[in-house]
Amino acid sequence: PKVSEMKGCRDKAMLEVLYATGIRVSELIGLNIDDVSLPGSFIRCESGEKMRIIPIYPEALQALREYIETVRPKMIAVPTQLVESEDETALFVHMSGERMSRQGFWKIIKHYQEKAHIEKDITPHTLRHSFAAHLLENGADLRSIQQMLGHSDISSTQLYTQLVSPNLKSVYNKCHPKA
């Protein structure tokens, strides 16, 4: 996204947060401004009765900071007939100053897929899968990935081992004393 434009700055922050944290799109659009700790480099994600703290890497944090400090205030200053925008608690908002919807974010993903000439179908869940697979490929343990993804059962997380099995076999063969 072109960060010189307000929408581009917002879109970059949304895409970075999604890939940085592996949260679901419903959790992304459900984030409120007070769910972000810029000094702590994390977001607080609540889903149902569960709450989890997920760290954010520096590039994503910078994109989020730029959006929160420069773009979001302008977006929520737009008067709407439905709500008083200054009272909006949503982290990510439309140009109208209202909370972003799932459909709105879906359109953003499709727009950048097309713009990048990516033939493969990309969904918000693709970024969640990439987050988990890349962590696993780089040595993260399944339990930590399970916690960050918010899976209640480890078997839901174990599917990612199939995606990176060649790498795991290489690590096993290199590191196991009997391999």
Short mmCIF file of N, CA and C in Angstrom, two decimals:
data_model
loop_
_atom_site.label_atom_id
_atom_site.label_comp_id
_atom_site.label_asym_id
_atom_site.label_seq_id
_atom_site.Cartn_x
_atom_site.Cartn_y
_atom_site.Cartn_z
N PRO A 1 0.82 -1.21 0.00
CA PRO A 1 0.00 0.00 0.00
C PRO A 1 0.86 1.27 0.00
N LYS A 2 0.37 2.28 -0.69
CA LYS A 2 1.06 3.57 -0.69
C LYS A 2 0.76 4.27 0.62
N VAL A 3 1.76 4.40 1.48
CA VAL A 3 1.53 5.00 2.79
C VAL A 3 1.44 6.52 2.71
N SER A 4 1.62 7.07 1.52
CA SER A 4 1.46 8.52 1.36
C SER A 4 -0.02 8.90 1.35
N GLU A 5 -0.89 7.91 1.19
CA GLU A 5 -2.33 8.13 1.22
C GLU A 5 -2.88 7.58 2.53
N MET A 6 -3.96 8.19 3.03
CA MET A 6 -4.54 7.74 4.31
C MET A 6 -4.97 6.28 4.25
N LYS A 7 -5.69 5.90 3.19
CA LYS A 7 -6.14 4.51 3.07
C LYS A 7 -4.94 3.56 3.01
N GLY A 8 -3.92 3.94 2.29
CA GLY A 8 -2.74 3.09 2.18
C GLY A 8 -2.04 2.89 3.51
N CYS A 9 -1.96 3.95 4.29
CA CYS A 9 -1.36 3.86 5.62
C CYS A 9 -2.17 2.93 6.52
N ARG A 10 -3.49 3.07 6.48
CA ARG A 10 -4.37 2.19 7.25
C ARG A 10 -4.24 0.75 6.78
N ASP A 11 -4.28 0.57 5.46
CA ASP A 11 -4.22 -0.78 4.90
C ASP A 11 -2.90 -1.47 5.25
N LYS A 12 -1.81 -0.74 5.18
CA LYS A 12 -0.50 -1.32 5.55
C LYS A 12 -0.51 -1.74 7.01
N ALA A 13 -1.05 -0.89 7.86
CA ALA A 13 -1.10 -1.23 9.29
C ALA A 13 -1.95 -2.48 9.52
N MET A 14 -3.09 -2.57 8.84
CA MET A 14 -3.96 -3.74 9.00
C MET A 14 -3.27 -5.02 8.52
N LEU A 15 -2.65 -4.96 7.36
CA LEU A 15 -1.96 -6.13 6.82
C LEU A 15 -0.78 -6.54 7.69
N GLU A 16 -0.03 -5.56 8.16
CA GLU A 16 1.12 -5.86 9.02
C GLU A 16 0.66 -6.48 10.34
N VAL A 17 -0.38 -5.93 10.95
CA VAL A 17 -0.87 -6.48 12.23
C VAL A 17 -1.39 -7.89 12.04
N LEU A 18 -2.09 -8.13 10.95
CA LEU A 18 -2.63 -9.46 10.70
C LEU A 18 -1.49 -10.48 10.56
N TYR A 19 -0.47 -10.15 9.78
CA TYR A 19 0.65 -11.08 9.59
C TYR A 19 1.53 -11.15 10.84
N ALA A 20 1.67 -10.06 11.55
CA ALA A 20 2.54 -10.03 12.74
C ALA A 20 1.96 -10.83 13.90
N THR A 21 0.64 -10.94 13.96
CA THR A 21 0.01 -11.55 15.13
C THR A 21 -0.75 -12.84 14.85
N GLY A 22 -1.13 -13.07 13.61
CA GLY A 22 -1.88 -14.27 13.28
C GLY A 22 -3.32 -14.25 13.76
N ILE A 23 -3.83 -13.10 14.14
CA ILE A 23 -5.21 -13.04 14.64
C ILE A 23 -6.19 -13.24 13.48
N ARG A 24 -7.40 -13.62 13.82
CA ARG A 24 -8.46 -13.80 12.83
C ARG A 24 -8.93 -12.42 12.36
N VAL A 25 -9.51 -12.38 11.16
CA VAL A 25 -9.97 -11.10 10.64
C VAL A 25 -11.05 -10.51 11.55
N SER A 26 -11.90 -11.36 12.13
CA SER A 26 -12.93 -10.85 13.05
C SER A 26 -12.29 -10.21 14.28
N GLU A 27 -11.15 -10.77 14.72
CA GLU A 27 -10.44 -10.19 15.85
C GLU A 27 -9.76 -8.89 15.45
N LEU A 28 -9.23 -8.84 14.23
CA LEU A 28 -8.58 -7.63 13.73
C LEU A 28 -9.55 -6.46 13.71
N ILE A 29 -10.72 -6.69 13.10
CA ILE A 29 -11.67 -5.58 12.99
C ILE A 29 -12.36 -5.30 14.33
N GLY A 30 -12.26 -6.24 15.26
CA GLY A 30 -12.83 -6.03 16.59
C GLY A 30 -11.89 -5.31 17.54
N LEU A 31 -10.64 -5.09 17.12
CA LEU A 31 -9.69 -4.40 18.00
C LEU A 31 -10.14 -2.96 18.25
N ASN A 32 -9.96 -2.53 19.49
CA ASN A 32 -10.19 -1.14 19.85
C ASN A 32 -8.86 -0.45 20.05
N ILE A 33 -8.88 0.85 20.04
CA ILE A 33 -7.65 1.62 20.17
C ILE A 33 -6.92 1.29 21.47
N ASP A 34 -7.67 0.99 22.55
CA ASP A 34 -7.01 0.69 23.82
C ASP A 34 -6.51 -0.75 23.91
N ASP A 35 -6.68 -1.54 22.85
CA ASP A 35 -6.12 -2.89 22.81
C ASP A 35 -4.68 -2.90 22.32
N VAL A 36 -4.17 -1.74 21.96
CA VAL A 36 -2.81 -1.62 21.43
C VAL A 36 -1.91 -0.97 22.47
N SER A 37 -0.74 -1.59 22.68
CA SER A 37 0.29 -0.96 23.50
C SER A 37 1.50 -0.70 22.61
N LEU A 38 1.62 0.54 22.15
CA LEU A 38 2.78 0.90 21.34
C LEU A 38 4.07 0.80 22.16
N PRO A 39 4.09 1.31 23.42
CA PRO A 39 5.32 1.17 24.20
C PRO A 39 5.67 -0.28 24.53
N GLY A 40 4.66 -1.12 24.72
CA GLY A 40 4.89 -2.52 25.06
C GLY A 40 5.08 -3.42 23.85
N SER A 41 4.82 -2.90 22.66
CA SER A 41 4.95 -3.64 21.40
C SER A 41 4.06 -4.88 21.37
N PHE A 42 2.80 -4.72 21.76
CA PHE A 42 1.87 -5.85 21.73
C PHE A 42 0.45 -5.37 21.53
N ILE A 43 -0.42 -6.33 21.17
CA ILE A 43 -1.85 -6.07 21.15
C ILE A 43 -2.51 -7.03 22.13
N ARG A 44 -3.66 -6.60 22.63
CA ARG A 44 -4.48 -7.47 23.48
C ARG A 44 -5.67 -7.88 22.62
N CYS A 45 -5.83 -9.17 22.48
CA CYS A 45 -6.88 -9.70 21.63
C CYS A 45 -7.86 -10.50 22.47
N GLU A 46 -9.11 -10.09 22.44
CA GLU A 46 -10.15 -10.79 23.18
C GLU A 46 -11.08 -11.46 22.20
N SER A 47 -11.31 -12.74 22.44
CA SER A 47 -12.21 -13.52 21.59
C SER A 47 -13.07 -14.36 22.52
N GLY A 48 -14.34 -13.98 22.62
CA GLY A 48 -15.21 -14.67 23.57
C GLY A 48 -14.74 -14.39 24.98
N GLU A 49 -14.51 -15.44 25.74
CA GLU A 49 -14.04 -15.30 27.13
C GLU A 49 -12.52 -15.32 27.21
N LYS A 50 -11.85 -15.61 26.10
CA LYS A 50 -10.39 -15.71 26.09
C LYS A 50 -9.76 -14.36 25.80
N MET A 51 -8.64 -14.11 26.44
CA MET A 51 -7.86 -12.91 26.17
C MET A 51 -6.41 -13.34 26.02
N ARG A 52 -5.75 -12.82 25.00
CA ARG A 52 -4.34 -13.13 24.82
C ARG A 52 -3.56 -11.88 24.45
N ILE A 53 -2.31 -11.88 24.85
CA ILE A 53 -1.39 -10.79 24.54
C ILE A 53 -0.46 -11.32 23.46
N ILE A 54 -0.35 -10.57 22.36
CA ILE A 54 0.47 -11.03 21.24
C ILE A 54 1.48 -9.93 20.89
N PRO A 55 2.77 -10.30 20.87
CA PRO A 55 3.79 -9.30 20.51
C PRO A 55 3.70 -8.90 19.04
N ILE A 56 4.25 -7.75 18.73
CA ILE A 56 4.25 -7.24 17.36
C ILE A 56 5.69 -6.88 16.99
N TYR A 57 6.13 -7.31 15.82
CA TYR A 57 7.49 -7.01 15.38
C TYR A 57 7.61 -5.52 15.01
N PRO A 58 8.84 -4.99 15.02
CA PRO A 58 9.05 -3.54 14.86
C PRO A 58 8.43 -2.90 13.61
N GLU A 59 8.52 -3.54 12.45
CA GLU A 59 7.97 -2.93 11.23
C GLU A 59 6.44 -2.79 11.33
N ALA A 60 5.80 -3.81 11.87
CA ALA A 60 4.34 -3.74 12.05
C ALA A 60 3.99 -2.67 13.08
N LEU A 61 4.77 -2.60 14.13
CA LEU A 61 4.54 -1.60 15.16
C LEU A 61 4.67 -0.19 14.59
N GLN A 62 5.65 0.02 13.73
CA GLN A 62 5.85 1.33 13.11
C GLN A 62 4.67 1.69 12.21
N ALA A 63 4.19 0.72 11.42
CA ALA A 63 3.03 0.97 10.56
C ALA A 63 1.81 1.31 11.40
N LEU A 64 1.65 0.61 12.51
CA LEU A 64 0.52 0.85 13.42
C LEU A 64 0.65 2.22 14.07
N ARG A 65 1.84 2.58 14.49
CA ARG A 65 2.08 3.89 15.12
C ARG A 65 1.73 5.02 14.15
N GLU A 66 2.20 4.91 12.91
CA GLU A 66 1.92 5.95 11.92
C GLU A 66 0.42 6.09 11.68
N TYR A 67 -0.26 4.96 11.60
CA TYR A 67 -1.71 5.00 11.40
C TYR A 67 -2.41 5.63 12.60
N ILE A 68 -2.07 5.18 13.79
CA ILE A 68 -2.74 5.67 15.01
C ILE A 68 -2.48 7.16 15.23
N GLU A 69 -1.25 7.58 15.01
CA GLU A 69 -0.88 8.96 15.34
C GLU A 69 -1.24 9.97 14.25
N THR A 70 -1.24 9.56 12.97
CA THR A 70 -1.46 10.55 11.92
C THR A 70 -2.73 10.35 11.11
N VAL A 71 -3.12 9.11 10.84
CA VAL A 71 -4.23 8.86 9.93
C VAL A 71 -5.56 8.67 10.66
N ARG A 72 -5.59 7.82 11.66
CA ARG A 72 -6.84 7.52 12.35
C ARG A 72 -7.54 8.77 12.87
N PRO A 73 -6.82 9.73 13.48
CA PRO A 73 -7.51 10.94 13.96
C PRO A 73 -8.24 11.69 12.84
N LYS A 74 -7.66 11.70 11.64
CA LYS A 74 -8.32 12.37 10.51
C LYS A 74 -9.54 11.58 10.05
N MET A 75 -9.43 10.25 10.08
CA MET A 75 -10.55 9.42 9.63
C MET A 75 -11.74 9.51 10.58
N ILE A 76 -11.49 9.54 11.86
CA ILE A 76 -12.61 9.61 12.80
C ILE A 76 -13.17 11.01 12.94
N ALA A 77 -12.46 12.00 12.40
CA ALA A 77 -12.96 13.38 12.46
C ALA A 77 -14.03 13.63 11.43
N VAL A 78 -14.22 12.69 10.50
CA VAL A 78 -15.24 12.84 9.46
C VAL A 78 -16.61 12.66 10.11
N PRO A 79 -17.48 13.65 10.02
CA PRO A 79 -18.80 13.50 10.64
C PRO A 79 -19.65 12.49 9.88
N THR A 80 -20.33 11.64 10.61
CA THR A 80 -21.27 10.69 10.00
C THR A 80 -22.63 10.87 10.63
N GLN A 81 -23.62 10.33 9.99
CA GLN A 81 -24.97 10.46 10.51
C GLN A 81 -25.27 9.36 11.54
N LEU A 82 -24.45 8.30 11.55
CA LEU A 82 -24.75 7.17 12.42
C LEU A 82 -24.16 7.30 13.83
N VAL A 83 -22.96 7.79 13.92
CA VAL A 83 -22.32 7.91 15.23
C VAL A 83 -21.51 9.20 15.29
N GLU A 84 -21.24 9.60 16.51
CA GLU A 84 -20.32 10.72 16.67
C GLU A 84 -18.92 10.13 16.59
N SER A 85 -18.19 10.45 15.52
CA SER A 85 -16.92 9.81 15.21
C SER A 85 -15.87 9.96 16.30
N GLU A 86 -15.87 11.10 16.99
CA GLU A 86 -14.84 11.31 18.01
C GLU A 86 -14.95 10.27 19.13
N ASP A 87 -16.12 9.66 19.29
CA ASP A 87 -16.32 8.64 20.32
C ASP A 87 -16.01 7.23 19.82
N GLU A 88 -15.61 7.11 18.57
CA GLU A 88 -15.33 5.79 17.98
C GLU A 88 -14.14 5.14 18.70
N THR A 89 -14.34 3.92 19.15
CA THR A 89 -13.28 3.19 19.87
C THR A 89 -12.54 2.21 18.97
N ALA A 90 -13.07 1.95 17.77
CA ALA A 90 -12.45 0.98 16.86
C ALA A 90 -11.04 1.41 16.48
N LEU A 91 -10.15 0.45 16.43
CA LEU A 91 -8.79 0.73 15.97
C LEU A 91 -8.79 1.03 14.47
N PHE A 92 -9.40 0.15 13.70
CA PHE A 92 -9.40 0.32 12.25
C PHE A 92 -10.77 0.77 11.77
N VAL A 93 -10.77 1.88 11.04
CA VAL A 93 -12.01 2.48 10.59
C VAL A 93 -12.00 2.73 9.09
N HIS A 94 -13.21 2.84 8.52
CA HIS A 94 -13.38 3.24 7.13
C HIS A 94 -13.06 4.72 7.01
N MET A 95 -13.05 5.19 5.78
CA MET A 95 -12.84 6.62 5.54
C MET A 95 -13.97 7.44 6.16
N SER A 96 -15.11 6.81 6.42
CA SER A 96 -16.25 7.50 7.03
C SER A 96 -16.09 7.63 8.54
N GLY A 97 -15.05 7.02 9.10
CA GLY A 97 -14.81 7.12 10.53
C GLY A 97 -15.46 6.02 11.35
N GLU A 98 -16.14 5.07 10.70
CA GLU A 98 -16.80 3.98 11.41
C GLU A 98 -15.95 2.72 11.36
N ARG A 99 -16.19 1.80 12.28
CA ARG A 99 -15.44 0.55 12.38
C ARG A 99 -15.41 -0.18 11.03
N MET A 100 -14.24 -0.69 10.69
CA MET A 100 -14.07 -1.49 9.48
C MET A 100 -14.89 -2.77 9.62
N SER A 101 -15.46 -3.24 8.53
CA SER A 101 -16.23 -4.47 8.53
C SER A 101 -15.39 -5.61 7.94
N ARG A 102 -15.85 -6.84 8.15
CA ARG A 102 -15.18 -8.01 7.55
C ARG A 102 -15.18 -7.87 6.03
N GLN A 103 -16.31 -7.45 5.49
CA GLN A 103 -16.42 -7.31 4.04
C GLN A 103 -15.47 -6.23 3.53
N GLY A 104 -15.37 -5.15 4.28
CA GLY A 104 -14.46 -4.07 3.90
C GLY A 104 -13.02 -4.54 3.86
N PHE A 105 -12.63 -5.32 4.86
CA PHE A 105 -11.26 -5.82 4.87
C PHE A 105 -11.05 -6.85 3.77
N TRP A 106 -12.06 -7.66 3.49
CA TRP A 106 -11.97 -8.64 2.41
C TRP A 106 -11.68 -7.92 1.09
N LYS A 107 -12.36 -6.80 0.85
CA LYS A 107 -12.13 -6.02 -0.37
C LYS A 107 -10.71 -5.48 -0.42
N ILE A 108 -10.18 -5.10 0.73
CA ILE A 108 -8.80 -4.60 0.79
C ILE A 108 -7.82 -5.69 0.37
N ILE A 109 -8.00 -6.89 0.92
CA ILE A 109 -7.13 -8.02 0.57
C ILE A 109 -7.19 -8.29 -0.94
N LYS A 110 -8.41 -8.34 -1.48
CA LYS A 110 -8.59 -8.63 -2.90
C LYS A 110 -7.97 -7.52 -3.77
N HIS A 111 -8.09 -6.28 -3.32
CA HIS A 111 -7.51 -5.16 -4.06
C HIS A 111 -5.99 -5.31 -4.18
N TYR A 112 -5.34 -5.62 -3.07
CA TYR A 112 -3.88 -5.73 -3.11
C TYR A 112 -3.42 -7.02 -3.78
N GLN A 113 -4.22 -8.07 -3.74
CA GLN A 113 -3.92 -9.30 -4.47
C GLN A 113 -3.89 -9.00 -5.97
N GLU A 114 -4.91 -8.29 -6.41
CA GLU A 114 -5.00 -7.93 -7.83
C GLU A 114 -3.88 -6.97 -8.22
N LYS A 115 -3.63 -6.00 -7.39
CA LYS A 115 -2.60 -5.00 -7.68
C LYS A 115 -1.20 -5.63 -7.78
N ALA A 116 -0.98 -6.68 -6.97
CA ALA A 116 0.32 -7.36 -6.98
C ALA A 116 0.37 -8.47 -8.04
N HIS A 117 -0.71 -8.63 -8.79
CA HIS A 117 -0.80 -9.66 -9.83
C HIS A 117 -0.54 -11.05 -9.27
N ILE A 118 -1.12 -11.32 -8.11
CA ILE A 118 -1.00 -12.63 -7.48
C ILE A 118 -2.15 -13.49 -7.98
N GLU A 119 -1.81 -14.60 -8.62
CA GLU A 119 -2.83 -15.48 -9.20
C GLU A 119 -3.52 -16.33 -8.13
N LYS A 120 -2.74 -16.78 -7.16
CA LYS A 120 -3.29 -17.64 -6.10
C LYS A 120 -4.30 -16.84 -5.28
N ASP A 121 -5.38 -17.51 -4.88
CA ASP A 121 -6.39 -16.85 -4.06
C ASP A 121 -5.82 -16.56 -2.67
N ILE A 122 -5.93 -15.32 -2.26
CA ILE A 122 -5.45 -14.90 -0.94
C ILE A 122 -6.65 -14.43 -0.13
N THR A 123 -6.72 -14.91 1.08
CA THR A 123 -7.78 -14.51 2.01
C THR A 123 -7.12 -13.99 3.27
N PRO A 124 -7.87 -13.33 4.14
CA PRO A 124 -7.28 -12.93 5.42
C PRO A 124 -6.71 -14.14 6.18
N HIS A 125 -7.35 -15.30 6.01
CA HIS A 125 -6.86 -16.50 6.70
C HIS A 125 -5.52 -16.96 6.16
N THR A 126 -5.20 -16.61 4.91
CA THR A 126 -3.90 -16.94 4.32
C THR A 126 -2.79 -16.31 5.16
N LEU A 127 -3.00 -15.09 5.62
CA LEU A 127 -1.99 -14.42 6.43
C LEU A 127 -1.86 -15.09 7.79
N ARG A 128 -2.95 -15.58 8.33
CA ARG A 128 -2.91 -16.32 9.60
C ARG A 128 -2.11 -17.61 9.44
N HIS A 129 -2.36 -18.32 8.35
CA HIS A 129 -1.60 -19.55 8.08
C HIS A 129 -0.12 -19.24 7.87
N SER A 130 0.17 -18.17 7.15
CA SER A 130 1.57 -17.79 6.91
C SER A 130 2.27 -17.46 8.21
N PHE A 131 1.59 -16.74 9.08
CA PHE A 131 2.14 -16.40 10.40
C PHE A 131 2.57 -17.67 11.13
N ALA A 132 1.66 -18.63 11.23
CA ALA A 132 1.94 -19.87 11.97
C ALA A 132 3.03 -20.70 11.30
N ALA A 133 2.93 -20.85 9.99
CA ALA A 133 3.92 -21.66 9.26
C ALA A 133 5.31 -21.04 9.36
N HIS A 134 5.41 -19.72 9.24
CA HIS A 134 6.72 -19.07 9.30
C HIS A 134 7.33 -19.14 10.70
N LEU A 135 6.50 -19.03 11.73
CA LEU A 135 7.02 -19.21 13.09
C LEU A 135 7.55 -20.62 13.28
N LEU A 136 6.79 -21.59 12.83
CA LEU A 136 7.20 -22.99 12.97
C LEU A 136 8.48 -23.27 12.18
N GLU A 137 8.55 -22.75 10.95
CA GLU A 137 9.75 -22.92 10.12
C GLU A 137 10.99 -22.35 10.78
N ASN A 138 10.79 -21.33 11.58
CA ASN A 138 11.94 -20.67 12.21
C ASN A 138 12.17 -21.10 13.64
N GLY A 139 11.57 -22.22 14.03
CA GLY A 139 11.91 -22.83 15.31
C GLY A 139 10.97 -22.60 16.47
N ALA A 140 9.84 -21.94 16.26
CA ALA A 140 8.91 -21.73 17.37
C ALA A 140 8.27 -23.06 17.75
N ASP A 141 7.97 -23.22 19.03
CA ASP A 141 7.34 -24.45 19.48
C ASP A 141 5.83 -24.36 19.28
N LEU A 142 5.22 -25.53 19.11
CA LEU A 142 3.79 -25.60 18.84
C LEU A 142 2.95 -24.97 19.94
N ARG A 143 3.34 -25.13 21.17
CA ARG A 143 2.57 -24.60 22.30
C ARG A 143 2.50 -23.06 22.23
N SER A 144 3.61 -22.42 21.91
CA SER A 144 3.62 -20.95 21.79
C SER A 144 2.75 -20.49 20.63
N ILE A 145 2.84 -21.20 19.51
CA ILE A 145 2.02 -20.86 18.35
C ILE A 145 0.54 -21.05 18.70
N GLN A 146 0.24 -22.14 19.40
CA GLN A 146 -1.14 -22.41 19.83
C GLN A 146 -1.68 -21.24 20.65
N GLN A 147 -0.88 -20.75 21.59
CA GLN A 147 -1.32 -19.64 22.44
C GLN A 147 -1.55 -18.37 21.62
N MET A 148 -0.64 -18.08 20.71
CA MET A 148 -0.78 -16.86 19.92
C MET A 148 -1.99 -16.93 18.99
N LEU A 149 -2.25 -18.11 18.43
CA LEU A 149 -3.40 -18.27 17.54
C LEU A 149 -4.72 -18.36 18.29
N GLY A 150 -4.65 -18.67 19.60
CA GLY A 150 -5.87 -18.79 20.39
C GLY A 150 -6.57 -20.12 20.20
N HIS A 151 -5.83 -21.14 19.77
CA HIS A 151 -6.42 -22.48 19.63
C HIS A 151 -6.59 -23.09 21.01
N SER A 152 -7.76 -23.65 21.28
CA SER A 152 -7.97 -24.30 22.58
C SER A 152 -7.38 -25.70 22.58
N ASP A 153 -7.24 -26.31 21.42
CA ASP A 153 -6.73 -27.67 21.31
C ASP A 153 -5.46 -27.69 20.46
N ILE A 154 -4.42 -28.32 20.94
CA ILE A 154 -3.14 -28.38 20.23
C ILE A 154 -3.29 -29.07 18.87
N SER A 155 -4.27 -29.96 18.72
CA SER A 155 -4.44 -30.65 17.44
C SER A 155 -4.78 -29.67 16.32
N SER A 156 -5.41 -28.55 16.65
CA SER A 156 -5.70 -27.53 15.64
C SER A 156 -4.41 -26.88 15.15
N THR A 157 -3.43 -26.78 16.02
CA THR A 157 -2.16 -26.16 15.68
C THR A 157 -1.24 -27.13 14.95
N GLN A 158 -1.38 -28.42 15.24
CA GLN A 158 -0.48 -29.41 14.68
C GLN A 158 -0.57 -29.53 13.17
N LEU A 159 -1.64 -29.07 12.57
CA LEU A 159 -1.75 -29.14 11.11
C LEU A 159 -0.62 -28.38 10.43
N TYR A 160 -0.07 -27.38 11.10
CA TYR A 160 1.01 -26.59 10.51
C TYR A 160 2.29 -27.39 10.37
N THR A 161 2.45 -28.44 11.16
CA THR A 161 3.67 -29.26 11.04
C THR A 161 3.70 -29.95 9.68
N GLN A 162 2.54 -30.24 9.11
CA GLN A 162 2.49 -30.85 7.78
C GLN A 162 2.96 -29.87 6.71
N LEU A 163 2.74 -28.60 6.92
CA LEU A 163 3.14 -27.59 5.94
C LEU A 163 4.64 -27.41 5.89
N VAL A 164 5.31 -27.66 6.99
CA VAL A 164 6.75 -27.41 7.06
C VAL A 164 7.54 -28.69 7.35
N SER A 165 6.95 -29.84 7.05
CA SER A 165 7.60 -31.10 7.40
C SER A 165 9.00 -31.26 6.79
N PRO A 166 9.27 -30.82 5.55
CA PRO A 166 10.64 -30.96 5.06
C PRO A 166 11.65 -30.21 5.93
N ASN A 167 11.27 -29.03 6.39
CA ASN A 167 12.16 -28.27 7.27
C ASN A 167 12.32 -28.97 8.61
N LEU A 168 11.23 -29.49 9.15
CA LEU A 168 11.31 -30.18 10.44
C LEU A 168 12.18 -31.43 10.33
N LYS A 169 12.07 -32.14 9.22
CA LYS A 169 12.91 -33.33 9.03
C LYS A 169 14.38 -32.94 8.98
N SER A 170 14.67 -31.83 8.33
CA SER A 170 16.04 -31.34 8.25
C SER A 170 16.57 -30.98 9.63
N VAL A 171 15.76 -30.28 10.41
CA VAL A 171 16.14 -29.91 11.78
C VAL A 171 16.33 -31.17 12.63
N TYR A 172 15.42 -32.10 12.49
CA TYR A 172 15.50 -33.36 13.24
C TYR A 172 16.80 -34.09 12.90
N ASN A 173 17.05 -34.24 11.61
CA ASN A 173 18.25 -34.96 11.17
C ASN A 173 19.53 -34.25 11.60
N LYS A 174 19.48 -32.94 11.67
CA LYS A 174 20.66 -32.17 12.07
C LYS A 174 20.86 -32.17 13.58
N CYS A 175 19.78 -32.16 14.33
CA CYS A 175 19.87 -31.92 15.77
C CYS A 175 19.70 -33.16 16.64
N HIS A 176 19.01 -34.15 16.20
CA HIS A 176 18.77 -35.31 17.05
C HIS A 176 20.04 -36.17 17.11
N PRO A 177 20.48 -36.52 18.31
CA PRO A 177 21.75 -37.27 18.43
C PRO A 177 21.73 -38.64 17.77
N LYS A 178 20.58 -39.24 17.59
CA LYS A 178 20.51 -40.57 16.99
C LYS A 178 20.13 -40.54 15.50
N ALA A 179 19.90 -39.34 14.97
CA ALA A 179 19.46 -39.24 13.57
C ALA A 179 20.62 -39.47 12.60
#
